[in-house]
Amino acid sequence: MNVPVYELTISENRRRYEFVSIGPKGRIHKVVDYTYFPDLGFWNLGFGDLDTATNRVSDNVTSDNGDGRKVLATVIRSLLSFFESYPMETVLFTGSDDRRTRVYHRIVIQYQKDFEHRLAISGLTEDGLEEEIETGRDYFAFILRKA
């Protein structure tokens, strides 16, 4: 994916990444958080818009600021940075609803060739089975590891 990325502000422990989306709807603050679930043995990738008034992150907002590819490339950049510090870890991500999970699936299928040499991505079925991602198959979540 040879797309420009936004400048990231990275927390000291490389678990929180912030950037500003710039487009027709103005400047929208974005956050990518990596949260560890010790009982499950994986990290969750959380992504959303930061409400600067409340300092809360919402993963239910659809910003549609006209820069989706650049935002996606920036999120992937955060993931690669995260794996530099945590190379043996597993990251899981899913949408906040079924529609978003389907959108993420389409994005993974579309861009998989661009980052498969750096990231190993598989799908997690509703039955809890991890498998190679296929078009036309529904997944509950996606599992990422450093390739």
CSV table of C-alpha atoms in Angstrom, one decimal, residues 2-128:
chain,number,residue,atom,x,y,z
A,2,ASN,CA,1.9,2.9,-1.3
A,3,VAL,CA,-0.3,5.7,0.2
A,4,PRO,CA,0.8,8.7,2.2
A,5,VAL,CA,0.1,8.5,6.0
A,6,TYR,CA,-0.7,11.0,8.6
A,7,GLU,CA,1.9,11.9,11.2
A,8,LEU,CA,1.5,9.8,14.3
A,9,THR,CA,1.8,10.8,17.9
A,10,ILE,CA,3.0,7.7,19.7
A,11,SER,CA,2.8,7.0,23.4
A,12,GLU,CA,6.0,6.0,25.2
A,13,ASN,CA,4.9,2.3,25.5
A,14,ARG,CA,3.7,2.2,21.8
A,15,ARG,CA,0.2,1.2,22.8
A,16,ARG,CA,-1.6,4.5,21.8
A,17,TYR,CA,-1.3,6.3,18.5
A,18,GLU,CA,-3.0,9.5,17.6
A,19,PHE,CA,-3.3,11.5,14.4
A,20,VAL,CA,-5.5,14.1,12.8
A,21,SER,CA,-7.6,13.3,9.6
A,22,ILE,CA,-7.8,16.4,7.4
A,23,GLY,CA,-10.6,16.6,4.8
A,24,PRO,CA,-13.8,18.3,3.8
A,25,LYS,CA,-15.3,17.8,7.2
A,26,GLY,CA,-12.3,19.5,8.9
A,27,ARG,CA,-9.8,18.2,11.3
A,28,ILE,CA,-10.8,15.0,13.0
A,29,HIS,CA,-8.7,13.5,15.8
A,30,LYS,CA,-8.2,9.8,15.5
A,31,VAL,CA,-6.9,7.2,18.0
A,32,VAL,CA,-5.6,3.7,17.7
A,33,ASP,CA,-5.3,1.9,21.0
A,34,TYR,CA,-3.8,-1.5,21.7
A,35,THR,CA,-5.2,-3.1,24.8
A,36,TYR,CA,-4.0,-6.4,26.2
A,37,PHE,CA,-6.4,-9.1,27.4
A,38,PRO,CA,-4.2,-11.5,29.5
A,39,ASP,CA,-6.9,-14.1,29.9
A,40,LEU,CA,-7.2,-14.5,26.1
A,41,GLY,CA,-3.6,-13.9,25.3
A,42,PHE,CA,-4.1,-11.2,22.6
A,43,TRP,CA,-4.1,-7.5,22.1
A,44,ASN,CA,-7.2,-5.7,20.8
A,45,LEU,CA,-6.8,-3.0,18.2
A,46,GLY,CA,-9.3,-0.2,19.0
A,47,PHE,CA,-9.8,2.6,16.6
A,48,GLY,CA,-12.1,5.6,16.6
A,49,ASP,CA,-12.6,9.4,16.7
A,50,LEU,CA,-11.5,11.3,19.7
A,51,ASP,CA,-14.0,13.8,21.1
A,52,THR,CA,-11.6,16.4,22.3
A,53,ALA,CA,-14.2,18.0,24.6
A,54,THR,CA,-14.7,14.8,26.6
A,55,ASN,CA,-11.4,13.0,25.8
A,56,ARG,CA,-13.4,9.9,24.9
A,57,VAL,CA,-12.9,7.7,21.8
A,58,SER,CA,-15.9,6.6,19.8
A,59,ASP,CA,-15.7,3.6,17.5
A,60,ASN,CA,-19.3,4.1,16.3
A,61,VAL,CA,-18.8,7.4,14.3
A,62,THR,CA,-18.5,7.4,10.6
A,63,SER,CA,-16.3,10.4,9.8
A,64,ASP,CA,-16.2,10.0,6.0
A,65,ASN,CA,-13.7,12.8,5.7
A,66,GLY,CA,-12.6,11.8,2.2
A,67,ASP,CA,-9.3,10.4,3.3
A,68,GLY,CA,-10.1,6.7,4.0
A,69,ARG,CA,-7.1,5.3,2.3
A,70,LYS,CA,-4.7,7.6,4.1
A,71,VAL,CA,-6.5,6.8,7.4
A,72,LEU,CA,-6.2,3.1,6.7
A,73,ALA,CA,-2.5,3.4,5.8
A,74,THR,CA,-1.9,5.3,9.0
A,75,VAL,CA,-3.7,2.6,11.1
A,76,ILE,CA,-1.5,0.0,9.4
A,77,ARG,CA,1.6,2.1,10.1
A,78,SER,CA,0.6,2.1,13.8
A,79,LEU,CA,0.3,-1.7,13.7
A,80,LEU,CA,3.8,-2.0,12.2
A,81,SER,CA,5.1,0.3,14.9
A,82,PHE,CA,3.3,-1.7,17.6
A,83,PHE,CA,4.9,-5.0,16.3
A,84,GLU,CA,8.4,-3.4,16.4
A,85,SER,CA,8.0,-3.2,20.2
A,86,TYR,CA,5.9,-6.4,20.6
A,87,PRO,CA,7.0,-8.7,17.7
A,88,MET,CA,5.7,-11.9,19.2
A,89,GLU,CA,2.3,-10.7,20.1
A,90,THR,CA,-1.1,-11.4,18.5
A,91,VAL,CA,-3.5,-8.5,17.7
A,92,LEU,CA,-7.2,-9.0,17.1
A,93,PHE,CA,-9.6,-6.5,15.6
A,94,THR,CA,-13.3,-6.4,14.7
A,95,GLY,CA,-15.9,-3.8,13.8
A,96,SER,CA,-18.1,-2.2,16.4
A,97,ASP,CA,-21.0,-3.8,14.4
A,98,ASP,CA,-21.5,-6.4,11.7
A,99,ARG,CA,-21.5,-3.8,8.9
A,100,ARG,CA,-18.1,-2.4,9.9
A,101,THR,CA,-16.7,-5.9,10.3
A,102,ARG,CA,-17.8,-6.6,6.7
A,103,VAL,CA,-16.1,-3.4,5.5
A,104,TYR,CA,-12.9,-4.4,7.3
A,105,HIS,CA,-13.1,-7.8,5.6
A,106,ARG,CA,-13.4,-6.1,2.2
A,107,ILE,CA,-10.4,-3.9,3.0
A,108,VAL,CA,-8.3,-6.8,4.2
A,109,ILE,CA,-9.1,-8.8,0.9
A,110,GLN,CA,-8.4,-5.7,-1.2
A,111,TYR,CA,-5.0,-4.8,0.3
A,112,GLN,CA,-3.8,-8.1,1.6
A,113,LYS,CA,-1.1,-8.4,-1.1
A,114,ASP,CA,0.3,-5.0,-0.2
A,115,PHE,CA,1.2,-6.0,3.3
A,116,GLU,CA,1.3,-9.8,3.5
A,117,HIS,CA,5.1,-9.7,3.6
A,118,ARG,CA,4.9,-7.7,6.9
A,119,LEU,CA,1.6,-8.9,8.4
A,120,ALA,CA,0.0,-12.4,8.7
A,121,ILE,CA,-3.7,-12.0,8.7
A,122,SER,CA,-6.3,-14.6,9.4
A,123,GLY,CA,-10.0,-14.7,10.1
A,124,LEU,CA,-11.8,-15.8,13.2
A,125,THR,CA,-15.1,-17.5,12.6
A,126,GLU,CA,-18.1,-17.2,14.9
A,127,ASP,CA,-17.3,-20.8,16.1
A,128,GLY,CA,-13.9,-19.5,17.2
